[in-house]
Coordinates of C-alpha atoms and ligand atoms in Angstrom, one line a residue:
M1 CA -13.1 -10.5 9.9
G2 CA -13.5 -7.4 12.3
V3 CA -10.5 -5.1 11.6
T4 CA -8.0 -6.3 9.0
I5 CA -4.9 -4.3 8.1
V6 CA -3.0 -4.8 4.9
A7 CA 0.7 -3.8 5.0
G8 CA 3.6 -4.0 2.7
G9 CA 6.5 -6.3 3.6
F10 CA 9.3 -5.1 1.4
W11 CA 9.9 -1.7 -0.3
G12 CA 6.4 -0.8 -1.3
D13 CA 4.6 -1.7 -4.6
E14 CA 4.0 -5.3 -3.4
G15 CA 0.5 -5.2 -4.8
K16 CA -1.4 -4.0 -1.7
G17 CA -3.9 -2.2 -3.9
K18 CA -4.9 -5.4 -5.6
V19 CA -5.1 -7.4 -2.3
V20 CA -7.3 -4.7 -0.7
A21 CA -9.6 -4.5 -3.8
Y22 CA -9.9 -8.3 -3.8
L23 CA -10.8 -8.3 0.0
A24 CA -13.3 -5.5 -0.5
T25 CA -15.2 -7.5 -3.2
Q26 CA -15.0 -10.8 -1.3
D27 CA -15.7 -9.8 2.3
N28 CA -17.9 -6.8 1.8
P29 CA -16.5 -4.5 4.5
S30 CA -18.7 -1.6 5.5
H31 CA -15.6 0.7 5.5
V32 CA -12.3 0.7 3.6
V33 CA -9.9 3.2 5.1
R34 CA -6.7 4.4 3.6
A35 CA -3.8 4.8 6.0
G36 CA -0.1 5.4 5.3
V37 CA 1.9 8.4 4.1
G38 CA -0.1 10.0 1.3
P39 CA -0.1 10.5 -2.5
N40 CA 3.5 9.2 -2.8
A41 CA 1.9 5.8 -3.0
G42 CA 0.2 4.5 -6.1
H43 CA -2.1 1.5 -5.9
T44 CA -2.8 -0.3 -9.1
I45 CA -6.1 -2.1 -9.6
H46 CA -7.1 -4.0 -12.8
F47 CA -10.9 -4.3 -12.6
Q48 CA -13.5 -5.0 -15.2
G49 CA -11.1 -4.5 -18.0
R50 CA -9.8 -1.1 -16.8
K51 CA -6.6 -0.1 -15.0
W52 CA -6.8 2.4 -12.1
V53 CA -3.9 3.9 -10.2
L54 CA -5.1 5.4 -7.0
R55 CA -3.0 7.7 -4.9
Q56 CA -5.5 8.9 -2.3
V57 CA -8.9 7.1 -2.6
P58 CA -9.0 3.6 -1.0
S59 CA -8.8 0.7 -3.4
G60 CA -12.0 -0.6 -1.9
F61 CA -13.9 1.6 -4.4
V62 CA -14.4 -1.6 -6.4
N63 CA -17.2 -2.5 -3.9
A64 CA -20.0 0.0 -4.4
Q65 CA -21.4 -0.8 -0.9
S66 CA -18.3 0.1 1.0
R67 CA -17.8 3.6 2.5
L68 CA -14.4 4.9 1.6
L69 CA -12.4 6.9 4.3
I70 CA -9.1 8.6 4.5
G71 CA -7.6 8.7 8.0
A72 CA -6.1 11.8 9.8
G73 CA -2.6 10.5 9.5
V74 CA -2.7 10.5 5.7
L75 CA -1.3 13.6 3.8
L76 CA -3.8 15.0 1.4
D77 CA -3.1 16.6 -2.0
P78 CA -6.4 18.3 -2.7
R79 CA -5.7 18.3 -6.5
V80 CA -5.1 14.6 -6.6
V81 CA -8.2 14.0 -4.4
Q82 CA -10.5 16.1 -6.7
Q83 CA -9.2 14.3 -9.8
E84 CA -9.8 10.8 -8.3
V85 CA -13.2 11.7 -7.0
S86 CA -14.4 13.0 -10.4
E87 CA -12.7 10.1 -12.3
L88 CA -14.4 7.5 -10.0
G89 CA -17.7 9.5 -9.6
L90 CA -17.5 9.0 -5.8
S91 CA -19.1 12.2 -4.3
D92 CA -21.1 10.7 -1.5
R93 CA -19.1 7.6 -0.7
L94 CA -15.9 9.3 0.4
G95 CA -15.1 10.6 3.9
I96 CA -12.0 12.6 4.7
D97 CA -10.8 13.2 8.2
G98 CA -10.8 16.9 8.9
Q99 CA -7.4 16.5 10.6
C100 CA -5.5 15.3 7.5
T101 CA -2.5 17.5 6.7
V102 CA -2.7 19.4 3.4
I103 CA 0.2 19.2 0.9
E104 CA 0.8 22.7 -0.5
E105 CA 2.5 23.5 -3.9
E106 CA 5.3 24.8 -1.9
H107 CA 5.9 21.4 -0.3
I108 CA 6.1 19.8 -3.7
Q109 CA 8.6 22.4 -4.8
Q110 CA 10.7 21.9 -1.7
D111 CA 10.7 18.1 -2.2
R112 CA 11.8 18.5 -5.8
S113 CA 14.4 21.2 -5.4
S114 CA 16.2 19.8 -2.3
E115 CA 19.4 18.0 -3.3
H116 CA 19.1 15.8 -0.2
L117 CA 15.5 14.7 -0.8
A118 CA 15.4 14.5 -4.6
K119 CA 18.9 13.1 -5.2
K120 CA 20.2 11.4 -2.1
V121 CA 17.0 9.9 -0.8
G122 CA 15.3 9.8 -4.3
T123 CA 11.9 10.8 -3.1
T124 CA 8.7 10.6 -5.2
G125 CA 8.7 14.4 -5.4
T126 CA 5.1 14.6 -4.2
G127 CA 5.7 16.9 -1.3
C128 CA 5.1 14.3 1.4
G129 CA 8.3 14.8 3.5
P130 CA 8.0 18.7 3.6
A131 CA 4.3 18.5 4.4
N132 CA 5.0 16.1 7.3
E133 CA 7.7 18.6 8.5
A134 CA 5.1 21.4 8.4
R135 CA 2.7 19.2 10.5
V136 CA 5.4 18.5 13.1
R137 CA 6.2 22.3 13.3
R138 CA 2.4 22.8 13.7
Q139 CA 2.2 25.1 10.8
A140 CA 0.4 22.9 8.3
R141 CA -3.1 23.6 7.0
L142 CA -5.5 20.7 7.6
A143 CA -8.3 19.3 5.5
R144 CA -10.9 21.2 7.6
D145 CA -9.3 24.5 6.5
L146 CA -10.2 24.0 2.8
P147 CA -13.8 25.0 1.7
E148 CA -13.6 22.6 -1.3
L149 CA -13.1 19.6 1.0
K150 CA -16.1 20.5 3.2
P151 CA -18.5 18.1 1.5
Y152 CA -16.2 15.2 2.3
L153 CA -15.2 15.9 5.9
A154 CA -15.9 13.0 8.3
D155 CA -15.1 11.9 11.8
V156 CA -13.2 8.8 10.8
P157 CA -12.5 7.3 14.2
L158 CA -16.1 7.7 15.2
E159 CA -17.4 6.2 12.0
L160 CA -15.1 3.2 12.5
H161 CA -16.1 2.8 16.1
R162 CA -19.8 2.7 15.2
A163 CA -19.2 0.2 12.4
L164 CA -17.4 -2.1 14.8
K165 CA -20.1 -1.7 17.4
A166 CA -22.6 -2.8 14.8
V167 CA -20.3 -5.9 14.1
H168 CA -19.4 -4.7 10.6
D169 CA -16.0 -5.4 9.0
V170 CA -13.4 -2.7 8.5
L171 CA -10.4 -3.0 6.1
I172 CA -7.4 -0.7 6.6
E173 CA -5.3 -0.1 3.5
G174 CA -1.6 0.5 4.3
T175 CA 0.8 2.1 1.9
Q176 CA 4.6 1.8 1.2
G177 CA 6.5 -1.1 2.7
F178 CA 8.3 -2.2 5.8
G179 CA 11.8 -1.3 4.6
L180 CA 10.7 2.3 4.0
S181 CA 9.7 2.9 7.6
L182 CA 11.2 6.1 9.1
Y183 CA 12.0 4.1 12.3
H184 CA 12.4 0.5 11.3
G185 CA 13.6 0.8 7.7
S186 CA 16.9 1.6 5.9
Y187 CA 17.3 5.2 7.2
P188 CA 18.0 7.7 5.7
F189 CA 16.7 6.0 2.5
V190 CA 13.1 5.9 3.8
T191 CA 9.8 7.7 3.7
S192 CA 8.7 10.4 6.2
K193 CA 6.8 8.1 8.6
D194 CA 6.5 4.6 10.0
T195 CA 5.0 2.2 7.5
T196 CA 3.9 -0.7 9.8
A197 CA 0.5 -1.9 11.1
S198 CA 0.9 0.1 14.3
A199 CA 1.3 3.4 12.3
F200 CA -1.8 2.5 10.2
C201 CA -3.9 2.1 13.4
M202 CA -2.7 5.5 14.5
D203 CA -3.4 7.0 11.1
V204 CA -7.1 6.0 11.1
G205 CA -7.7 6.3 14.9
I206 CA -8.2 2.7 15.9
G207 CA -6.6 1.2 19.0
P208 CA -4.3 -1.9 18.7
T209 CA -6.7 -4.1 20.8
R210 CA -9.3 -3.7 18.0
V211 CA -7.2 -5.3 15.3
N212 CA -8.1 -8.9 14.3
Q213 CA -5.9 -9.7 11.3
V214 CA -2.6 -8.2 9.9
I215 CA -1.9 -9.4 6.3
V216 CA 1.7 -8.6 5.2
V217 CA 2.0 -8.6 1.5
F218 CA 5.2 -9.8 -0.3
K219 CA 6.0 -9.9 -4.0
A220 CA 7.5 -13.1 -5.3
Y221 CA 10.7 -11.1 -5.7
V222 CA 11.8 -7.7 -4.4
S223 CA 11.4 -4.3 -6.1
R224 CA 12.6 -0.9 -5.0
V225 CA 12.4 2.6 -6.4
G226 CA 14.5 5.5 -5.1
E227 CA 17.9 5.2 -3.5
G228 CA 19.1 2.8 -0.7
P229 CA 20.3 -0.7 -0.3
L230 CA 18.8 -3.7 -2.0
S231 CA 20.1 -7.2 -1.0
M232 CA 20.6 -9.7 -3.8
P233 CA 20.1 -7.2 -6.7
L234 CA 19.7 -8.6 -10.2
S235 CA 21.4 -7.0 -13.2
P236 CA 19.2 -5.2 -15.7
E237 CA 20.0 -7.9 -18.2
E238 CA 18.9 -10.6 -15.7
V239 CA 15.7 -8.7 -14.9
R240 CA 14.9 -8.4 -18.6
A241 CA 15.6 -12.1 -19.2
R242 CA 13.2 -13.1 -16.4
G243 CA 10.5 -10.6 -17.5
W244 CA 10.5 -8.9 -14.1
E245 CA 10.8 -5.3 -15.3
E246 CA 8.6 -2.8 -13.5
F247 CA 8.0 1.0 -13.5
G248 CA 6.8 3.2 -10.6
A249 CA 3.0 3.8 -10.5
V250 CA 3.5 7.4 -9.4
T251 CA 6.9 8.5 -10.8
G252 CA 7.3 6.1 -13.8
R253 CA 10.9 5.4 -12.6
P254 CA 12.2 1.9 -13.3
R255 CA 12.1 -0.2 -10.1
R256 CA 15.3 -2.0 -9.1
I257 CA 14.7 -5.8 -8.8
G258 CA 16.2 -8.3 -6.4
E259 CA 15.7 -11.9 -5.2
F260 CA 13.1 -12.7 -2.5
D261 CA 14.6 -11.4 0.8
L262 CA 13.7 -13.9 3.6
E263 CA 15.6 -12.0 6.2
L264 CA 13.7 -8.7 5.5
A265 CA 10.5 -10.7 5.3
R266 CA 11.0 -12.2 8.8
R267 CA 11.6 -8.8 10.3
A268 CA 8.6 -7.3 8.5
V269 CA 6.4 -10.2 9.9
M270 CA 7.8 -9.7 13.4
I271 CA 7.4 -5.9 13.6
N272 CA 4.0 -5.8 11.9
G273 CA 2.6 -8.6 14.1
A274 CA 1.5 -10.4 10.9
T275 CA -1.2 -13.1 11.3
Q276 CA -0.9 -14.2 7.7
V277 CA 0.9 -13.5 4.5
A278 CA 0.0 -12.7 0.9
V279 CA 2.3 -13.4 -2.0
T280 CA 1.8 -11.5 -5.3
C281 CA 3.2 -11.8 -8.8
L282 CA 3.7 -15.5 -8.5
D283 CA 3.0 -15.6 -12.2
K284 CA 6.0 -13.4 -12.9
R285 CA 8.3 -15.9 -11.2
F286 CA 6.4 -19.0 -12.4
P287 CA 4.7 -18.1 -15.7
E288 CA 2.9 -21.5 -15.8
C289 CA 0.9 -20.3 -12.8
Y290 CA -0.6 -17.3 -14.6
G291 CA -4.3 -16.8 -13.8
A292 CA -4.5 -19.8 -11.4
T293 CA -7.5 -19.6 -9.0
R294 CA -7.0 -23.0 -7.3
R295 CA -4.1 -24.4 -5.4
E296 CA -4.1 -27.6 -7.6
Q297 CA -3.3 -25.5 -10.6
L298 CA 0.1 -24.5 -9.2
S299 CA 3.3 -26.2 -10.4
P300 CA 5.4 -28.2 -7.9
V301 CA 8.2 -25.7 -8.1
A302 CA 5.8 -22.8 -7.2
E303 CA 4.4 -24.9 -4.4
G304 CA 7.9 -25.5 -3.1
F305 CA 8.6 -21.7 -3.2
L306 CA 5.4 -21.0 -1.2
A307 CA 6.1 -23.9 1.3
K308 CA 9.6 -22.4 2.0
I309 CA 8.1 -19.0 2.7
E310 CA 5.5 -20.5 5.1
G311 CA 8.2 -22.6 6.8
E312 CA 10.6 -19.7 7.3
L313 CA 8.0 -17.2 8.3
E314 CA 6.0 -19.6 10.4
L315 CA 2.8 -18.2 9.0
P316 CA 0.2 -19.3 6.4
V317 CA 0.3 -17.8 2.9
T318 CA -3.5 -17.2 2.7
F319 CA -3.6 -15.2 -0.6
I320 CA -1.6 -16.0 -3.7
S321 CA -1.9 -13.5 -6.6
T322 CA -1.4 -15.0 -10.0
G323 CA -2.0 -12.0 -12.3
P324 CA -2.9 -8.3 -12.1
E325 CA -6.7 -8.8 -12.4
L326 CA -8.7 -9.1 -9.2
A327 CA -10.1 -12.5 -10.1
Q328 CA -6.5 -13.9 -10.5
M329 CA -6.2 -14.9 -6.9
I330 CA -6.0 -18.1 -4.8
D331 CA -7.8 -17.6 -1.6
R332 CA -6.9 -20.2 1.0
R333 CA -8.2 -18.8 4.2
Ligands
GTP1 P1 2.4 1.2 -2.8 O1 1.4 1.6 -1.7 O2 2.7 2.4 -3.7 O3 3.5 0.6 -2.2 O4 1.7 0.2 -3.9 P2 1.0 -1.2 -4.1 O5 1.6 -2.2 -3.1 O6 -0.4 -1.2 -4.2 O7 1.6 -1.8 -5.5 P3 1.6 -1.1 -7.0 O8 0.2 -1.1 -7.5 O9 2.4 0.1 -7.0 O10 2.5 -2.2 -7.8 C1 2.2 -3.5 -7.9 C2 2.2 -3.8 -9.4 O11 2.0 -5.2 -9.6 C3 1.0 -3.2 -10.2 O12 1.4 -2.9 -11.5 C4 0.0 -4.4 -10.2 O13 -1.0 -4.3 -11.2 C5 0.9 -5.5 -10.3 N1 0.4 -6.8 -9.7 C6 -0.2 -7.0 -8.5 N2 -0.4 -8.3 -8.3 C7 0.1 -8.9 -9.4 C8 0.2 -10.3 -9.8 O14 -0.1 -11.2 -9.0 N3 0.8 -10.6 -11.0 C9 1.2 -9.6 -11.9 N4 1.7 -10.0 -13.0 N5 1.1 -8.3 -11.5 C10 0.6 -8.0 -10.3
IMP2 P1 9.0 10.0 -0.3 O1 8.0 9.1 0.5 O2 8.4 10.6 -1.5 O3 9.6 11.0 0.6 O4 10.2 9.1 -0.8 C1 11.1 8.5 0.1 C2 11.5 7.1 -0.4 O5 10.3 6.2 -0.3 C3 11.9 7.0 -1.8 O6 12.9 6.0 -1.9 C4 10.6 6.6 -2.6 O7 10.9 6.0 -3.8 C5 10.0 5.6 -1.6 N1 8.6 5.5 -1.7 C6 7.6 6.4 -1.1 N2 6.4 5.9 -1.4 C7 6.5 4.8 -2.1 C8 5.6 3.8 -2.6 O8 4.4 4.0 -2.5 N3 6.1 2.8 -3.3 C9 7.4 2.6 -3.4 N4 8.4 3.4 -2.9 C10 7.9 4.5 -2.3
MG3 MG1 2.8 1.7 -5.6

């Protein structure tokens, strides 16, 4: 396995949290590292009968053997971090890079009171854009400046380097999705950073030559929160009739829903350098597939859908998620 990156292929909320948690339990990586923008992302994990929504701590917490790290490129809201650490009882398993940018209350206020950010872009209101602005101005405080974070501070690139030298496996957890990339996405309706595999390498301090696998995750349809274009949108009535309604994990806003976008998927695969693809929520599109764990349990029409994706993207669909629980997965690596 070596280094594996999990990235979103559409507009975020593709189910990266579940895919990362699944891989963490199956492959036993020594380290699971969170990359991406920051607490604007919510990763949902259904595990042992409980639902978790994590905004800062890596979804790899489900494996008690894995060390959990947050890379320097990730924005840190110390309030959210403390809450997740105490909820999960992590204390000695979490390492935070001292160079992470701190989100201040003031950044959250700016994000929520700006007409442009809150209304036009439709941000999550978590202060991420203003905090990244402060970092670029070189006026932001960093994790190393906060006494309450001292117990967690870690040299993330060095820890990863040592793990790889010892031939351990490292899992990098991306956030958001390809279409939200500041550079490659639907500007200005995007987040405040790139959201592709290259950015995730930079976030955690790993060079591109060290990466072995890039898994790009797609939902079996498209969902989007916030403003900006959505190709092939479905009407609210159509969405309800199909049972595809969704609400944001962080903001609770309804997600807009559209048909599977092959053109966007092709571009996501190209720019991420994907080596394989995961498809989630197959059960929402094909309810007869709910909970399947073997390929033979899929219906011919679901098989046809996956075959079309594989043909068009010229990549294998190695993970097929058939329900929110970790075990509801077909693993065909
Ligand atoms: P971001 O980093 O915020 O983009 O999040 P994410 O990619 O981790 O996804 P998020 O958890 O926000 O949204 C995915 C939703 O789909 C969650 O509610 C998951 O529990 C759910 N989910 C994931 N996989 C499946 C699946 O195969 N079937 C069903 N029914 N739900 C799923
Ligand atoms: P911001 O990242 O909060 O500045 O929001 C910018 C845009 O990205 C808005 O459209 C948000 O809805 C969207 N966005 C940011 N993070 C996520 C995410 O994790 N999932 C889905 N959409 C996101
Ligand atoms: Mg989410």
